Amino acid sequence: MDTLFQRIIAGELPADIVYRDKLVTAFRDIRPRAPTHILIVPNKRIATANDIGDDDEALIGHLFTVARDLAKREGIAEEGYRLIINCNTHGGQEVYHLHVHLLGGRPLGPMLASPIS
Ligand code: 5GP
Protein backbone atom coordinates (compact mmCIF):
# COMPACT_ATOMS: atom_id res chain seq x y z
CA MET A 1 0.00 0.00 0.00
CA ASP A 2 1.25 3.48 -0.87
CA THR A 3 2.32 5.74 1.96
CA LEU A 4 0.82 9.18 2.40
CA PHE A 5 4.02 10.67 1.03
CA GLN A 6 4.01 8.42 -2.05
CA ARG A 7 0.52 9.71 -2.79
CA ILE A 8 1.72 13.32 -2.41
CA ILE A 9 4.71 12.62 -4.67
CA ALA A 10 2.39 11.04 -7.26
CA GLY A 11 0.12 14.11 -7.16
CA GLU A 12 -2.80 12.12 -5.75
CA LEU A 13 -2.95 14.19 -2.56
CA PRO A 14 -2.49 17.97 -2.36
CA ALA A 15 0.60 19.47 -0.78
CA ASP A 16 2.52 22.74 -0.89
CA ILE A 17 5.42 21.43 -2.95
CA VAL A 18 8.45 23.73 -2.85
CA TYR A 19 10.95 21.60 -4.78
CA ARG A 20 10.98 18.50 -6.93
CA ASP A 21 13.56 16.66 -9.02
CA LYS A 22 14.04 13.08 -10.19
CA LEU A 23 15.27 11.90 -6.78
CA VAL A 24 13.41 13.94 -4.14
CA THR A 25 10.29 15.98 -3.46
CA ALA A 26 10.04 18.68 -0.77
CA PHE A 27 6.80 20.10 0.61
CA ARG A 28 5.63 22.09 3.61
CA ASP A 29 4.59 20.14 6.69
CA ILE A 30 0.84 20.22 7.24
CA ARG A 31 1.38 20.96 10.98
CA PRO A 32 4.37 23.32 10.95
CA ARG A 33 6.35 23.50 14.20
CA ALA A 34 8.32 26.54 13.02
CA PRO A 35 7.88 29.35 10.45
CA THR A 36 9.79 27.16 8.00
CA HIS A 37 8.94 23.46 8.26
CA ILE A 38 9.65 21.54 5.08
CA LEU A 39 9.81 17.78 4.57
CA ILE A 40 12.40 16.52 2.07
CA VAL A 41 11.41 13.07 0.88
CA PRO A 42 13.06 10.56 -1.48
CA ASN A 43 10.77 9.81 -4.42
CA LYS A 44 11.42 6.12 -3.92
CA ARG A 45 10.08 4.71 -0.69
CA ILE A 46 12.61 3.92 2.00
CA ALA A 47 10.56 3.15 5.13
CA THR A 48 12.99 4.21 7.86
CA ALA A 49 16.63 5.15 8.39
CA ASN A 50 17.20 1.45 9.14
CA ASP A 51 16.21 0.65 5.57
CA ILE A 52 18.75 2.91 3.85
CA GLY A 53 20.82 0.73 1.53
CA ASP A 54 24.52 1.05 0.79
CA ASP A 55 23.51 1.99 -2.75
CA ASP A 56 21.38 4.88 -1.40
CA GLU A 57 24.38 6.97 -0.32
CA ALA A 58 24.10 9.43 -3.22
CA LEU A 59 20.36 9.79 -2.66
CA ILE A 60 20.81 10.44 1.07
CA GLY A 61 23.51 13.00 0.32
CA HIS A 62 21.13 14.65 -2.14
CA LEU A 63 18.49 15.05 0.60
CA PHE A 64 21.02 17.15 2.48
CA THR A 65 22.16 19.31 -0.42
CA VAL A 66 18.49 20.03 -1.21
CA ALA A 67 17.93 20.90 2.48
CA ARG A 68 20.91 23.27 2.33
CA ASP A 69 19.57 24.98 -0.80
CA LEU A 70 16.03 25.27 0.59
CA ALA A 71 17.37 26.77 3.84
CA LYS A 72 19.10 29.42 1.77
CA ARG A 73 16.00 30.03 -0.34
CA GLU A 74 13.85 30.35 2.81
CA GLY A 75 16.30 32.92 4.19
CA ILE A 76 17.15 30.88 7.29
CA ALA A 77 20.64 29.66 6.41
CA GLU A 78 22.60 32.36 8.20
CA GLU A 79 20.63 32.38 11.45
CA GLY A 80 20.44 28.63 11.42
CA TYR A 81 18.05 25.74 11.33
CA ARG A 82 17.62 22.13 12.35
CA LEU A 83 17.50 18.97 10.24
CA ILE A 84 15.72 16.00 11.83
CA ILE A 85 15.17 12.39 10.78
CA ASN A 86 12.90 10.42 13.11
CA CYS A 87 13.23 6.62 13.15
CA ASN A 88 10.65 4.14 14.44
CA THR A 89 8.76 4.35 17.72
CA HIS A 90 11.34 5.86 20.04
CA GLY A 91 12.29 8.34 17.34
CA GLY A 92 8.65 9.45 17.09
CA GLN A 93 8.30 8.53 13.43
CA GLU A 94 4.74 9.02 12.22
CA VAL A 95 5.02 8.45 8.46
CA TYR A 96 7.00 5.39 7.36
CA HIS A 97 8.60 6.96 4.34
CA LEU A 98 12.02 8.40 5.14
CA HIS A 99 12.11 12.20 5.29
CA VAL A 100 14.27 15.03 6.54
CA HIS A 101 12.52 17.80 8.47
CA LEU A 102 13.95 21.28 7.74
CA LEU A 103 12.95 23.58 10.59
CA GLY A 104 13.84 27.22 11.14
CA GLY A 105 12.75 30.82 11.22
CA ARG A 106 12.85 31.14 15.00
CA PRO A 107 15.20 30.02 17.78
CA LEU A 108 14.44 26.32 18.14
CA GLY A 109 15.70 25.84 21.67
CA PRO A 110 17.45 22.76 22.97
CA MET A 111 17.60 19.65 20.82
CA LEU A 112 15.24 17.69 23.07
CA ALA A 113 12.58 18.81 25.53
CA SER A 114 14.50 17.74 28.60
CA PRO A 115 17.92 16.37 29.58
CA ILE A 116 18.28 12.67 30.42
CA SER A 117 18.48 13.32 34.17
P1 5GP B 1 7.60 12.07 11.37
O1 5GP B 1 7.04 12.12 12.76
O2 5GP B 1 7.21 10.79 10.65
O3 5GP B 1 9.08 12.34 11.34
O4 5GP B 1 6.96 13.29 10.62
C1 5GP B 1 5.85 13.19 9.79
C2 5GP B 1 5.42 14.60 9.47
O5 5GP B 1 4.49 14.55 8.42
C3 5GP B 1 4.74 15.31 10.64
O6 5GP B 1 5.46 16.49 10.98
C4 5GP B 1 3.35 15.63 10.10
O7 5GP B 1 2.87 16.90 10.52
C5 5GP B 1 3.56 15.56 8.60
N1 5GP B 1 2.36 15.16 7.87
C6 5GP B 1 1.49 14.17 8.21
N2 5GP B 1 0.52 14.08 7.29
C7 5GP B 1 0.78 15.04 6.35
C8 5GP B 1 0.11 15.43 5.15
O8 5GP B 1 -0.92 14.88 4.74
N3 5GP B 1 0.67 16.46 4.45
C9 5GP B 1 1.80 17.08 4.86
N4 5GP B 1 2.26 18.09 4.10
N5 5GP B 1 2.45 16.74 5.98
C10 5GP B 1 1.95 15.72 6.73
mmCIF file of C-alpha atoms and ligand atoms in Angstrom:
data_model
loop_
_atom_site.group_PDB
_atom_site.id
_atom_site.type_symbol
_atom_site.label_atom_id
_atom_site.label_comp_id
_atom_site.label_asym_id
_atom_site.label_seq_id
_atom_site.Cartn_x
_atom_site.Cartn_y
_atom_site.Cartn_z
ATOM 1 C CA MET A 1 0.000 0.000 0.000
ATOM 2 C CA ASP A 2 1.254 3.479 -0.874
ATOM 3 C CA THR A 3 2.320 5.742 1.964
ATOM 4 C CA LEU A 4 0.821 9.180 2.400
ATOM 5 C CA PHE A 5 4.024 10.668 1.031
ATOM 6 C CA GLN A 6 4.011 8.421 -2.050
ATOM 7 C CA ARG A 7 0.522 9.714 -2.788
ATOM 8 C CA ILE A 8 1.722 13.325 -2.414
ATOM 9 C CA ILE A 9 4.715 12.621 -4.670
ATOM 10 C CA ALA A 10 2.392 11.040 -7.256
ATOM 11 C CA GLY A 11 0.121 14.114 -7.159
ATOM 12 C CA GLU A 12 -2.801 12.120 -5.751
ATOM 13 C CA LEU A 13 -2.953 14.194 -2.561
ATOM 14 C CA PRO A 14 -2.491 17.969 -2.360
ATOM 15 C CA ALA A 15 0.603 19.467 -0.783
ATOM 16 C CA ASP A 16 2.518 22.741 -0.886
ATOM 17 C CA ILE A 17 5.424 21.434 -2.952
ATOM 18 C CA VAL A 18 8.449 23.729 -2.848
ATOM 19 C CA TYR A 19 10.951 21.599 -4.779
ATOM 20 C CA ARG A 20 10.984 18.499 -6.926
ATOM 21 C CA ASP A 21 13.556 16.659 -9.015
ATOM 22 C CA LYS A 22 14.042 13.080 -10.185
ATOM 23 C CA LEU A 23 15.274 11.903 -6.778
ATOM 24 C CA VAL A 24 13.414 13.936 -4.136
ATOM 25 C CA THR A 25 10.292 15.980 -3.457
ATOM 26 C CA ALA A 26 10.037 18.680 -0.767
ATOM 27 C CA PHE A 27 6.800 20.095 0.612
ATOM 28 C CA ARG A 28 5.633 22.091 3.612
ATOM 29 C CA ASP A 29 4.590 20.138 6.694
ATOM 30 C CA ILE A 30 0.839 20.221 7.238
ATOM 31 C CA ARG A 31 1.382 20.960 10.975
ATOM 32 C CA PRO A 32 4.366 23.322 10.947
ATOM 33 C CA ARG A 33 6.354 23.501 14.202
ATOM 34 C CA ALA A 34 8.324 26.541 13.020
ATOM 35 C CA PRO A 35 7.884 29.350 10.449
ATOM 36 C CA THR A 36 9.791 27.163 8.001
ATOM 37 C CA HIS A 37 8.945 23.457 8.264
ATOM 38 C CA ILE A 38 9.653 21.537 5.083
ATOM 39 C CA LEU A 39 9.809 17.778 4.571
ATOM 40 C CA ILE A 40 12.397 16.523 2.073
ATOM 41 C CA VAL A 41 11.411 13.075 0.879
ATOM 42 C CA PRO A 42 13.058 10.559 -1.479
ATOM 43 C CA ASN A 43 10.773 9.812 -4.419
ATOM 44 C CA LYS A 44 11.418 6.115 -3.916
ATOM 45 C CA ARG A 45 10.084 4.713 -0.691
ATOM 46 C CA ILE A 46 12.608 3.919 2.002
ATOM 47 C CA ALA A 47 10.561 3.153 5.125
ATOM 48 C CA THR A 48 12.993 4.210 7.863
ATOM 49 C CA ALA A 49 16.627 5.151 8.393
ATOM 50 C CA ASN A 50 17.196 1.452 9.140
ATOM 51 C CA ASP A 51 16.209 0.648 5.569
ATOM 52 C CA ILE A 52 18.750 2.908 3.845
ATOM 53 C CA GLY A 53 20.822 0.729 1.528
ATOM 54 C CA ASP A 54 24.518 1.055 0.789
ATOM 55 C CA ASP A 55 23.512 1.987 -2.753
ATOM 56 C CA ASP A 56 21.383 4.877 -1.404
ATOM 57 C CA GLU A 57 24.380 6.968 -0.323
ATOM 58 C CA ALA A 58 24.096 9.429 -3.218
ATOM 59 C CA LEU A 59 20.357 9.786 -2.660
ATOM 60 C CA ILE A 60 20.807 10.443 1.066
ATOM 61 C CA GLY A 61 23.508 13.000 0.320
ATOM 62 C CA HIS A 62 21.132 14.655 -2.140
ATOM 63 C CA LEU A 63 18.488 15.048 0.596
ATOM 64 C CA PHE A 64 21.021 17.152 2.484
ATOM 65 C CA THR A 65 22.157 19.312 -0.421
ATOM 66 C CA VAL A 66 18.485 20.030 -1.212
ATOM 67 C CA ALA A 67 17.929 20.902 2.475
ATOM 68 C CA ARG A 68 20.910 23.267 2.331
ATOM 69 C CA ASP A 69 19.573 24.982 -0.797
ATOM 70 C CA LEU A 70 16.033 25.273 0.585
ATOM 71 C CA ALA A 71 17.368 26.769 3.836
ATOM 72 C CA LYS A 72 19.101 29.416 1.765
ATOM 73 C CA ARG A 73 15.995 30.027 -0.340
ATOM 74 C CA GLU A 74 13.847 30.354 2.810
ATOM 75 C CA GLY A 75 16.296 32.923 4.190
ATOM 76 C CA ILE A 76 17.151 30.877 7.292
ATOM 77 C CA ALA A 77 20.637 29.659 6.407
ATOM 78 C CA GLU A 78 22.597 32.365 8.199
ATOM 79 C CA GLU A 79 20.633 32.377 11.453
ATOM 80 C CA GLY A 80 20.442 28.630 11.416
ATOM 81 C CA TYR A 81 18.046 25.745 11.327
ATOM 82 C CA ARG A 82 17.617 22.128 12.347
ATOM 83 C CA LEU A 83 17.500 18.966 10.240
ATOM 84 C CA ILE A 84 15.725 16.001 11.832
ATOM 85 C CA ILE A 85 15.172 12.390 10.779
ATOM 86 C CA ASN A 86 12.903 10.419 13.106
ATOM 87 C CA CYS A 87 13.228 6.621 13.148
ATOM 88 C CA ASN A 88 10.655 4.141 14.445
ATOM 89 C CA THR A 89 8.755 4.351 17.717
ATOM 90 C CA HIS A 90 11.340 5.857 20.043
ATOM 91 C CA GLY A 91 12.291 8.339 17.344
ATOM 92 C CA GLY A 92 8.654 9.453 17.089
ATOM 93 C CA GLN A 93 8.301 8.525 13.427
ATOM 94 C CA GLU A 94 4.744 9.022 12.216
ATOM 95 C CA VAL A 95 5.024 8.453 8.457
ATOM 96 C CA TYR A 96 7.002 5.385 7.365
ATOM 97 C CA HIS A 97 8.598 6.964 4.345
ATOM 98 C CA LEU A 98 12.025 8.399 5.138
ATOM 99 C CA HIS A 99 12.113 12.200 5.286
ATOM 100 C CA VAL A 100 14.274 15.025 6.540
ATOM 101 C CA HIS A 101 12.522 17.804 8.467
ATOM 102 C CA LEU A 102 13.955 21.280 7.738
ATOM 103 C CA LEU A 103 12.948 23.584 10.594
ATOM 104 C CA GLY A 104 13.835 27.222 11.139
ATOM 105 C CA GLY A 105 12.746 30.820 11.221
ATOM 106 C CA ARG A 106 12.850 31.143 15.004
ATOM 107 C CA PRO A 107 15.201 30.024 17.780
ATOM 108 C CA LEU A 108 14.437 26.318 18.141
ATOM 109 C CA GLY A 109 15.698 25.845 21.675
ATOM 110 C CA PRO A 110 17.454 22.755 22.975
ATOM 111 C CA MET A 111 17.600 19.655 20.820
ATOM 112 C CA LEU A 112 15.238 17.693 23.071
ATOM 113 C CA ALA A 113 12.580 18.814 25.528
ATOM 114 C CA SER A 114 14.503 17.745 28.595
ATOM 115 C CA PRO A 115 17.918 16.366 29.583
ATOM 116 C CA ILE A 116 18.278 12.673 30.418
ATOM 117 C CA SER A 117 18.476 13.320 34.175
HETATM 118 P P1 5GP B 1 7.600 12.071 11.370
HETATM 119 O O1 5GP B 1 7.043 12.117 12.760
HETATM 120 O O2 5GP B 1 7.215 10.794 10.646
HETATM 121 O O3 5GP B 1 9.075 12.343 11.341
HETATM 122 O O4 5GP B 1 6.961 13.293 10.620
HETATM 123 C C1 5GP B 1 5.852 13.190 9.788
HETATM 124 C C2 5GP B 1 5.422 14.596 9.470
HETATM 125 O O5 5GP B 1 4.491 14.548 8.420
HETATM 126 C C3 5GP B 1 4.736 15.312 10.638
HETATM 127 O O6 5GP B 1 5.463 16.485 10.978
HETATM 128 C C4 5GP B 1 3.346 15.630 10.105
HETATM 129 O O7 5GP B 1 2.866 16.897 10.516
HETATM 130 C C5 5GP B 1 3.557 15.557 8.605
HETATM 131 N N1 5GP B 1 2.360 15.165 7.872
HETATM 132 C C6 5GP B 1 1.489 14.170 8.205
HETATM 133 N N2 5GP B 1 0.516 14.082 7.285
HETATM 134 C C7 5GP B 1 0.775 15.040 6.347
HETATM 135 C C8 5GP B 1 0.111 15.427 5.147
HETATM 136 O O8 5GP B 1 -0.915 14.878 4.740
HETATM 137 N N3 5GP B 1 0.667 16.458 4.448
HETATM 138 C C9 5GP B 1 1.805 17.082 4.863
HETATM 139 N N4 5GP B 1 2.262 18.087 4.100
HETATM 140 N N5 5GP B 1 2.450 16.741 5.983
HETATM 141 C C10 5GP B 1 1.947 15.718 6.728
#
